[in-house]
Short mmCIF file of C-alpha atoms in Angstrom, two decimals:
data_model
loop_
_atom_site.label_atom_id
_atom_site.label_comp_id
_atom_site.label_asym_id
_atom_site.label_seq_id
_atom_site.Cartn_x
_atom_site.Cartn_y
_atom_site.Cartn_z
CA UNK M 9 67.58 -9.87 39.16
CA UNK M 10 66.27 -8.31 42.28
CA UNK M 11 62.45 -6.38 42.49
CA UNK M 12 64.14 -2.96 43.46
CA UNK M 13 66.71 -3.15 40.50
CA UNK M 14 65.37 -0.61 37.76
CA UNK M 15 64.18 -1.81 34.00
CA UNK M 16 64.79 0.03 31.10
CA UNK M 17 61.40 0.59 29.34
CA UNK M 18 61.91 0.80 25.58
CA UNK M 19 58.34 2.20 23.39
CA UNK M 20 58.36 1.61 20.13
CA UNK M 21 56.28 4.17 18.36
CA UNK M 22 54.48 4.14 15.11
CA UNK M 23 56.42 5.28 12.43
CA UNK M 24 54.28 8.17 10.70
CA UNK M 25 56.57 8.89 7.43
CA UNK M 26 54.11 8.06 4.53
CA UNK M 27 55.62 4.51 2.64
CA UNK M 28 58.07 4.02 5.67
CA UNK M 29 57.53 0.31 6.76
CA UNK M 30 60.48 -0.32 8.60
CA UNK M 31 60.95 -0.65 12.16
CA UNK M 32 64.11 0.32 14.38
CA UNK M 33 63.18 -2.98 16.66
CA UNK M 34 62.10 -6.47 15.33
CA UNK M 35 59.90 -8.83 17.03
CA UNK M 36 63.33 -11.17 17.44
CA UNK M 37 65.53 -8.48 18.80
CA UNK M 38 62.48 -7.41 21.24
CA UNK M 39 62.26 -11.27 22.54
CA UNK M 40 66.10 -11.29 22.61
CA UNK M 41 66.14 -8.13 24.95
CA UNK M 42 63.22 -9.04 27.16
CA UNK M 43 64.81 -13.12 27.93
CA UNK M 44 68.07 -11.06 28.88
CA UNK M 45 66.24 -8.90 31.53
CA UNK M 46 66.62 -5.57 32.98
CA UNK M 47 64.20 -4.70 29.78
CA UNK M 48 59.97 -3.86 29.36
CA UNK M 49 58.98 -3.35 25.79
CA UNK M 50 55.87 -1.33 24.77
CA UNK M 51 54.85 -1.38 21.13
CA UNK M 52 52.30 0.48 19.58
CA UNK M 53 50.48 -0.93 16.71
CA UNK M 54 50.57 -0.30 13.40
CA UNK M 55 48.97 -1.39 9.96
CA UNK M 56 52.07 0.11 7.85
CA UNK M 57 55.30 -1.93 9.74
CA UNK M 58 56.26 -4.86 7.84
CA UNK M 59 55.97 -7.10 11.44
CA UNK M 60 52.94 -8.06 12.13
CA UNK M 61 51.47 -6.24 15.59
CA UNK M 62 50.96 -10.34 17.01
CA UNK M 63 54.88 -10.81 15.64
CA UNK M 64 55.73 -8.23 18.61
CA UNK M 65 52.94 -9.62 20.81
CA UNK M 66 54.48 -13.28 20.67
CA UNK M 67 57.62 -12.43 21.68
CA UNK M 68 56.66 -10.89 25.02
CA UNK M 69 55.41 -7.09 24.45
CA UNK M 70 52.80 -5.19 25.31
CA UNK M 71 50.65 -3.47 22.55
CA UNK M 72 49.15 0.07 22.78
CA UNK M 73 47.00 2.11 20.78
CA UNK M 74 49.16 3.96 17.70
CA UNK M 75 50.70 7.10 17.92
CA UNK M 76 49.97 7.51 22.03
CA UNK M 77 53.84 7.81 22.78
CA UNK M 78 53.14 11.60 23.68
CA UNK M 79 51.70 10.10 27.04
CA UNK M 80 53.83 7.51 27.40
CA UNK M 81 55.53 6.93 30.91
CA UNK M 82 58.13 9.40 31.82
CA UNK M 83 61.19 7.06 31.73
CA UNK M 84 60.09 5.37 28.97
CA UNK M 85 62.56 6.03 26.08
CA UNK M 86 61.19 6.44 23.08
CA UNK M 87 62.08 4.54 19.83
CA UNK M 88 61.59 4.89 16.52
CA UNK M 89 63.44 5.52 13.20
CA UNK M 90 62.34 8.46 10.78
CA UNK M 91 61.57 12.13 12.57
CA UNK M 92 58.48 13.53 14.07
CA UNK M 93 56.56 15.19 11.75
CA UNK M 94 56.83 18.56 11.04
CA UNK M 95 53.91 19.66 11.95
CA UNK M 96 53.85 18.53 15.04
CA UNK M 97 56.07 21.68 17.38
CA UNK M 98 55.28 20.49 21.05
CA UNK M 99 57.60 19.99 23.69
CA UNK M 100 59.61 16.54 23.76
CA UNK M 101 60.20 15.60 27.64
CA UNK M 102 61.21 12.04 27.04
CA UNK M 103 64.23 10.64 25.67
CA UNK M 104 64.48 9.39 22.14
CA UNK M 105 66.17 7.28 19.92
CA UNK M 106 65.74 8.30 16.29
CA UNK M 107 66.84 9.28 13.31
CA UNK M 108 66.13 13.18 13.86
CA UNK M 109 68.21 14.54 10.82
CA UNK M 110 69.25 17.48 12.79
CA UNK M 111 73.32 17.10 13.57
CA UNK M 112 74.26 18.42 10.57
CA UNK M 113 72.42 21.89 10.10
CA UNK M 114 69.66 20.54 8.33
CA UNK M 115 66.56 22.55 7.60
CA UNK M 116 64.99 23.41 10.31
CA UNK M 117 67.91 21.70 12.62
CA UNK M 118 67.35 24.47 15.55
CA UNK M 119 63.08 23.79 15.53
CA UNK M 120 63.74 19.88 15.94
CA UNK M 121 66.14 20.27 18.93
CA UNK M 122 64.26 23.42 20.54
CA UNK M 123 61.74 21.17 21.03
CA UNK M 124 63.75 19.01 23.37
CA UNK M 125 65.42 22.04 25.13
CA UNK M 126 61.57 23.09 25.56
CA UNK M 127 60.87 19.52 27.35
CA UNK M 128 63.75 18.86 28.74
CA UNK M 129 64.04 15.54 26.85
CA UNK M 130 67.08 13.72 25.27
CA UNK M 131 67.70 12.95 21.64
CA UNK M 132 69.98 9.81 21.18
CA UNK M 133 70.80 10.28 17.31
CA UNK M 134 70.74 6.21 15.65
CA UNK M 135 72.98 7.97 13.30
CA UNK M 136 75.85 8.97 15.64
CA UNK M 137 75.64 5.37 18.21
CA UNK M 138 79.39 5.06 17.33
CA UNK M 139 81.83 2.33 18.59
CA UNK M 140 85.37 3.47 19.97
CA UNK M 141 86.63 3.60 16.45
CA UNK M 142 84.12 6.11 15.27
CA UNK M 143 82.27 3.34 13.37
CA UNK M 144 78.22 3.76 13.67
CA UNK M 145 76.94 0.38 15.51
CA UNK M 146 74.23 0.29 13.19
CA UNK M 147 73.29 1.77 10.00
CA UNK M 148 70.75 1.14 7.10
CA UNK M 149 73.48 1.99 4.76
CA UNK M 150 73.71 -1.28 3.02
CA UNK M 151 70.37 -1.44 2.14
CA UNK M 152 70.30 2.18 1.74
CA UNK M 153 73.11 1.81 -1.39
CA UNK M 154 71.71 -1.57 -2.16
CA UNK M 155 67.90 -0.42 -3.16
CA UNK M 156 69.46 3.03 -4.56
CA UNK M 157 71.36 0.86 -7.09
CA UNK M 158 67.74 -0.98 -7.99
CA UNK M 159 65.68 2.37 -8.65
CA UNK M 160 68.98 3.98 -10.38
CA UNK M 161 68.23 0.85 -12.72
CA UNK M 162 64.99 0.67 -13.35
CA UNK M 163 64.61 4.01 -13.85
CA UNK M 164 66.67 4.10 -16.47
CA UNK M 165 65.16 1.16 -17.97
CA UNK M 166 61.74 2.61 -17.34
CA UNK M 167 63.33 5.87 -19.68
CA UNK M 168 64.19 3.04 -22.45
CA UNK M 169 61.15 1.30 -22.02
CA UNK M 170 58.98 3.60 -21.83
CA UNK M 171 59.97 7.14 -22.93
CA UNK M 172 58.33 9.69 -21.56
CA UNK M 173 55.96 8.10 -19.36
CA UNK M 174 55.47 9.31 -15.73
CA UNK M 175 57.41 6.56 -13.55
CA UNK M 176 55.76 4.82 -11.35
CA UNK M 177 54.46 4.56 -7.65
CA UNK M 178 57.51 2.85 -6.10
CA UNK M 179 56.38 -0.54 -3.62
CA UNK M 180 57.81 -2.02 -1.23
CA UNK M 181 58.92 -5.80 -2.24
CA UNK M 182 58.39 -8.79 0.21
CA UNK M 183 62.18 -10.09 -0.86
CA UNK M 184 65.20 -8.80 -2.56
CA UNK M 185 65.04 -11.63 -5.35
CA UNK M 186 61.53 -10.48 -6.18
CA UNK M 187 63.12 -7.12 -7.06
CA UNK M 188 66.16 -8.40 -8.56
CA UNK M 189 63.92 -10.64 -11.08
CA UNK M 190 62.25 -7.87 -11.86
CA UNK M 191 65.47 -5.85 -12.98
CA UNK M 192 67.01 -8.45 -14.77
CA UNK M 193 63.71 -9.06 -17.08
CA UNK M 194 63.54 -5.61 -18.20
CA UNK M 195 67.33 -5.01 -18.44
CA UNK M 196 66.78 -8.29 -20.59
CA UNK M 197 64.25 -6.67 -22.98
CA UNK M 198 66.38 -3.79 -23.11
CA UNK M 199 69.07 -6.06 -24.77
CA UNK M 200 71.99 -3.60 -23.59
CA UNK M 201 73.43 -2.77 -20.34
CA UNK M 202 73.65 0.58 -18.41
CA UNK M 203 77.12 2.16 -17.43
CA UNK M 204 76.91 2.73 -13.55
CA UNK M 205 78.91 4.72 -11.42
CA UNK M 206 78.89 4.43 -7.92
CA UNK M 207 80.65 7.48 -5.06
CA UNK M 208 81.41 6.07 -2.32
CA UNK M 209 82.03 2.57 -3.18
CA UNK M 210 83.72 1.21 -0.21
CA UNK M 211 82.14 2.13 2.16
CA UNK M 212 78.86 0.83 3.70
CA UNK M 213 76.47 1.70 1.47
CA UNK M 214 78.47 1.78 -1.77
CA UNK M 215 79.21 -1.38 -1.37
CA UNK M 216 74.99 -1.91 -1.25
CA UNK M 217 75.01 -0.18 -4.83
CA UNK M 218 77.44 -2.28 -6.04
CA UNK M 219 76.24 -5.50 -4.64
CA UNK M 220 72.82 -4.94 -6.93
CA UNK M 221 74.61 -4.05 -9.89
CA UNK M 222 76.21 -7.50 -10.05
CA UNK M 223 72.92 -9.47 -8.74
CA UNK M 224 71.42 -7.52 -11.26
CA UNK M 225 73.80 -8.97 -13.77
CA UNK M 226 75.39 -5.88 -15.11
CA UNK M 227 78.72 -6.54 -15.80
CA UNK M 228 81.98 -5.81 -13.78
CA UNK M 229 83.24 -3.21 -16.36
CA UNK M 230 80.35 -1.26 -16.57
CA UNK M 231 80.44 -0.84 -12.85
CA UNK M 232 82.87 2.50 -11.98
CA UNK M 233 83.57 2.15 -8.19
CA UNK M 234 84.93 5.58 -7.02
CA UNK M 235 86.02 6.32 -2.87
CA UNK M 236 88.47 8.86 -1.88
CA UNK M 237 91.53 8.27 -3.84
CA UNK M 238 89.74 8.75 -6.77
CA UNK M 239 88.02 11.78 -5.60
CA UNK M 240 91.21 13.46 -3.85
CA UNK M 241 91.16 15.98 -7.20
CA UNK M 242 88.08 17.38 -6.10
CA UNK M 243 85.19 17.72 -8.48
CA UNK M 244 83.54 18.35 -10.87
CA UNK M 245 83.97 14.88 -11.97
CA UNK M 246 83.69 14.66 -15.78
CA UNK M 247 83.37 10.37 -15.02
CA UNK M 248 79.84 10.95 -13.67
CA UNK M 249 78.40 12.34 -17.43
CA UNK M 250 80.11 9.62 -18.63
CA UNK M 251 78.00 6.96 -17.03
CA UNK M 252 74.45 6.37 -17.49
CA UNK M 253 73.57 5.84 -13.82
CA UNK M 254 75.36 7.87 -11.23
CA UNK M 255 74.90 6.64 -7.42
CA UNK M 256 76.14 9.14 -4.56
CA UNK M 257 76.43 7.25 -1.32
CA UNK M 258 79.32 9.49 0.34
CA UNK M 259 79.28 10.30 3.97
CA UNK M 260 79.24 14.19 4.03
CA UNK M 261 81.25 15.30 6.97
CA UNK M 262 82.40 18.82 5.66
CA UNK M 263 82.36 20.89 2.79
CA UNK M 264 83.91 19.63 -0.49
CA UNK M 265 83.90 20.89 -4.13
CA UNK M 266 80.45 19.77 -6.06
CA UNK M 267 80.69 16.51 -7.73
CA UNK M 268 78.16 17.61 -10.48
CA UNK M 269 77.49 21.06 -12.03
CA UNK M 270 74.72 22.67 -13.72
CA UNK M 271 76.98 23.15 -16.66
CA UNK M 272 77.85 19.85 -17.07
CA UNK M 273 74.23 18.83 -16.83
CA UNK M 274 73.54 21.37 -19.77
CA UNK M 275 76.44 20.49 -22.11
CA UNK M 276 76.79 17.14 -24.13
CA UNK M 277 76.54 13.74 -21.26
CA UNK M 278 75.55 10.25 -21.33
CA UNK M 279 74.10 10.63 -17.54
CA UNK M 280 70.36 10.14 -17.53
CA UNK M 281 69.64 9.29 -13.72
CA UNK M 282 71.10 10.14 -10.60
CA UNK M 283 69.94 8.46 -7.44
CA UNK M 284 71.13 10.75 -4.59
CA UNK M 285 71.40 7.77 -1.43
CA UNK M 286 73.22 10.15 0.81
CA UNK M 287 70.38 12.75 0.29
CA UNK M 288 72.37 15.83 1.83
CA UNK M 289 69.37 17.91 0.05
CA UNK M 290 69.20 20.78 2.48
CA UNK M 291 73.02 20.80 3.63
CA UNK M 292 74.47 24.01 2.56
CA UNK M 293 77.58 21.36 1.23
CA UNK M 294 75.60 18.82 -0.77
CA UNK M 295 77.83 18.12 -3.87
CA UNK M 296 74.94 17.59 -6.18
CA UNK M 297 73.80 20.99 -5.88
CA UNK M 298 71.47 21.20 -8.87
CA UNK M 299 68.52 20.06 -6.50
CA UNK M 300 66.91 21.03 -3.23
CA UNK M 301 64.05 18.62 -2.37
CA UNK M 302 63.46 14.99 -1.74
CA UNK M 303 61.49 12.74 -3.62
CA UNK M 304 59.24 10.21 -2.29
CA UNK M 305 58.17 6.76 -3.25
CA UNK M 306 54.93 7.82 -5.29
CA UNK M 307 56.84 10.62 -6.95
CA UNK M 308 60.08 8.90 -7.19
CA UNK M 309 62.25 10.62 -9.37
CA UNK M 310 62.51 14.65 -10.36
CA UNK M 311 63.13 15.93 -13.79
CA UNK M 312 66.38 18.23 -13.40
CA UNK M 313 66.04 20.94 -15.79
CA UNK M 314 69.24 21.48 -18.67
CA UNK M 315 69.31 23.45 -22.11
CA UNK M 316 70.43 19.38 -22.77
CA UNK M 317 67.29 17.69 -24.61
CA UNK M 318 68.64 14.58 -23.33
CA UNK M 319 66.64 13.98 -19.93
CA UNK M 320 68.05 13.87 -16.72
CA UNK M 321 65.88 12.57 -13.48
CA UNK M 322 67.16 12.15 -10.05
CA UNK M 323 65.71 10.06 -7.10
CA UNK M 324 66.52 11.50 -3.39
CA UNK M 325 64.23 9.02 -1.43
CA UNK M 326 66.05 9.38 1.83
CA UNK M 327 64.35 6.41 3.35
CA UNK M 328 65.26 3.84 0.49
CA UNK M 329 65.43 0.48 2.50
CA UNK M 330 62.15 0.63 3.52
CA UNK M 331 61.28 -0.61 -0.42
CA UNK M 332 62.90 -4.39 1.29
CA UNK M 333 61.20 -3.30 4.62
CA UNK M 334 61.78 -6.86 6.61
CA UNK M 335 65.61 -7.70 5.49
CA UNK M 336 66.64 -3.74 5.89
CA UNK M 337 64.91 -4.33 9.30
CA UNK M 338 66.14 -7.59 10.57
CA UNK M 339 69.56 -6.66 10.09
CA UNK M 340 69.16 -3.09 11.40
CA UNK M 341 67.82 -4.34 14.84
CA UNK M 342 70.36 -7.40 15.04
CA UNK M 343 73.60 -4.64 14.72
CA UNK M 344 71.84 -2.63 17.15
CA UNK M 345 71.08 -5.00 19.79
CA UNK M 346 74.32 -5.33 21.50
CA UNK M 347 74.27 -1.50 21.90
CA UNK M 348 70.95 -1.59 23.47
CA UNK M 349 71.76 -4.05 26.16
CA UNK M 350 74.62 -1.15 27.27
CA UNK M 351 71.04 1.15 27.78
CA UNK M 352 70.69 -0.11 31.39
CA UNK M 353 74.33 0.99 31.91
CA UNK M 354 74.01 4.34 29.71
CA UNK M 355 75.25 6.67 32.29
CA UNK M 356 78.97 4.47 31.53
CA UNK M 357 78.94 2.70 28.22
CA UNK M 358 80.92 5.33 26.21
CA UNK M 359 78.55 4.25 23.23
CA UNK M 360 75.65 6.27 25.19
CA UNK M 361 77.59 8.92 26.80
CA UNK M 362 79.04 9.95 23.83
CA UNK M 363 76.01 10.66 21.83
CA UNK M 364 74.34 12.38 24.85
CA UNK M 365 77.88 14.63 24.84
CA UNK M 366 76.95 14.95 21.31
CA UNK M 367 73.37 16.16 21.68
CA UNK M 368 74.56 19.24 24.29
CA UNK M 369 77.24 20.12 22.11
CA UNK M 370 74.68 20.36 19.77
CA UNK M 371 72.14 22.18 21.82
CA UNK M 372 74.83 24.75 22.44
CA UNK M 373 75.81 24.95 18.85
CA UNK M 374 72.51 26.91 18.25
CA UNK M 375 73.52 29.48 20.20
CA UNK M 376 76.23 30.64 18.02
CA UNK M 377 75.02 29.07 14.89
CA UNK M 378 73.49 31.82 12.19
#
C-alpha cells in the first residue's frame, strides 16, 4: 500500500446505555482489519465493555480517554452500537455507525436525525447494512431471541417460585451454559414445564427463542413456533393466552392487526409473561399495544394491568444480548467484518451506498412527515 493512499479511521466509542456491555467491534475483528490494511483503529476505554481495554490494545489500537469521540478527527467514523443519549442535542458532524433507532418513526425520530442535518454528519444505520437480497449483514437477532427466551423463563419461574416478590436485577452472565444451568435448576424445582410460544420463529431471532427453549430442556410440544403462515389471519391471536410464555420477535415493517388485546389480557388466559424482543414500544404499529415503555435490566419486567387477578408481566429490554455480552459480541463483529472491509470502497460497495441513500431519504422524510 502506498503513503498517499487514504486509511479509513474507525473510533470506537464508549457505549453509554446503563447495563450495555457489548461492543459493535471485538479486539479479533479490530486485529483482523488492521493486518488487512487501508484501516487505523481508535478505541476509547471503558470499564463496562466485556473486552478488556489491553484486549483492544494487543491487537494493534490506540486507546483514548472515554467518551472524547465529540473531538475526534474529522474523517474519523464513528462506531458504536446503542444511541447517543438523549440528553445530549448537539450537532453530529462526523459519520456514524450505530444503532440510532430512528428509521422507523420512533420517538423522537426527527430530534436524532436533525442533529446530523445540523452537523452535516452521516448516520450509517447497523440495522439497515443489507446484502443484495435485502438480508441485514449483521444482526444481534439471535442472541436477541435467544436471551428473550431465558428471561421469558425465568420469569415465569421466578412468579412460581416466588410469588409476588419483586424480580430481580438482571446480570450479565460470562457464558450461555452458566445461564442455561441456572434455568434448568429452577425449572427442575418447579417440577412442571411452561407452555411457550414464540412469533416469529423462523426467522433470526425466533429461531434464538427457540434454540433456549430446547437447551433449556422444555420439551418440543410445549414449544408453539408461529411465522407468517400462521399469522396470515391477522390477530388477535387467541394461541398467545393459551401459552404461558409468549415471545414476539417479528420484524415490523408496516402496520398489521395487534397480536394481543387488552380484552384478552382482562378475560380468562393462561399467559403470565410476555417478553417483547422486537420492542416496537413507541411505533405507532406495535402489535402488543397494551404497553408503551421499555424495561431495563434492574427493572426487568412491568406489571400490565387487567380486571384478570391472574398476573401478567412483560419484559421489553431492547438491548437483550448484552446479558451474554462476549458471545452476542464475537459473533456480531465476525458477520460484520466483511462489510467493513467494503468501508474503504464506500462510495461503490452497494452495501454502503445504499444505507447512505437510505439516510437522505430519510432526512427528507421529515419534511413531509406529521
Amino acid at each position: 500500500m502506498s503513503a498517499s493512499t487514504p486509511v479509513t479511521h474507525l473510533w470506537l466509542r464508549e457505549e453509554t446505555k446503563p447495563m450495555e456491555h457489548r461492543a459493535a467491534l471485538s479486539p479479533d475483528v479490530c486485529k483482523k482489519l488492521l493486518e488487512h490494511g487501508g484501516f487505523e483503529i481508535t478505541v476509547e476505554e471503558s470499564k463496562a465493555r466485556i473486552f478488556a481495554d489491553s484486549e483492544y490494545e494487543a491487537a494493534g489500537c490506540r486507546l483514548v480517554s472515554g467518551d472524547s469521540w465529540r473531538t475526534a478527527p474529522h474523517d474519523a467514523i464513528i462506531t458504536g452500537l446503542k444511541e447517543l443519549p438523549e440528553n445530549d442535542t448537539s450537532a453530529l458532524p462526523h459519520t456514524h455507525i450505530m444503532f440510532a433507532h430512528c428509521y422507523k418513526q420512533q420517538g423522537g425520530w426527527k430530534d436524532v436525525l436533525s442533529r446530523f442535518v445540523e452537523g452535516e454528519g452521516l448516520l450509517y444505520d447497523l440495522e439497515f447494512l443489507q446484502d443484495d437480497s435485502g438480508r441485514r449483514v449483521a444482526a444481534f437477532g439471535f442472541y436477541a431471541g435467544f436471551t428473550g427466551s431465558a428471561v421469558g423463563i425465568d420469569a415465569w419461574c421466578h412468579q412460581q417460585l416466588n410469588s409476588g416478590e419483586k424480580y430481580p436485577v438482571i446480570k450479565p452472565y460470562p457464558n450461555e451454559d452458566v445461564l442455561i444451568a441456572e434455568t434448568k435448576e429452577k425449572l427442575a424445582r418447579i417440577g412442571k414445564m411452561p407452555r411457550i410460544m414464540v412469533m416469529g420463529a423462523l426467522g433470526r431471532c425466533g429461531s434464538g427463542a427457540v434454540s433456549y427453549a430446547r437447551k433449556a430442556g422444555i420439551p418440543e410440544e410445549n414449544i408453539v413456533q408461529w411465522d407468517m403462515a400462521e399469522t396470515a389471519k391477522g390477530g388477535p391471536f387467541k394461541e398467545i393466552m393459551e401459552a404461558d410464555i409468549f415471545v414476539n420477535c417479528i420484524y415490523l415493517s408496516s402496520k398489521i392487526p395487534p397480536f394481543v388485546t387488552q380484552e384478552q389480557i382482562d378475560n380468562e388466559r393462561q399467559l403470565s409473561v410476555i417478553v417483547d424482543v422486537s420492542c416496537d414500544t413507541t411505533n405507532p404499529f406495535n402489535p402488543i399495544p397494551i404497553y408503551n415503555v421499555n424495561t431495563t435490566f434492574d427493572n426487568a419486567l412491568l406489571d400490565i394491568q387487567s380486571s384478570n387477578a391472574k398476573p401478567l408481566q412483560l419484559c421489553s429490554i431492547d438491548h437483550l444480548p448484552t446479558m451474554l455480552p462476549r458471545e452476542s459480541s464475537n459473533q456480531f463483529a465476525i458477520d460484520l467484518l466483511p462489510t467493513l472491509l467494503q468501508l474503504p470502497t464506500r462510495s461503490s460497495a452497494p452495501v454502503w451506498t445504499r444505507a447512505e441513500k437510505l439516510f437522505h431519504d430519510k432526512v427528507a422524510s421529515m419534511a413531509t412527515s406529521d
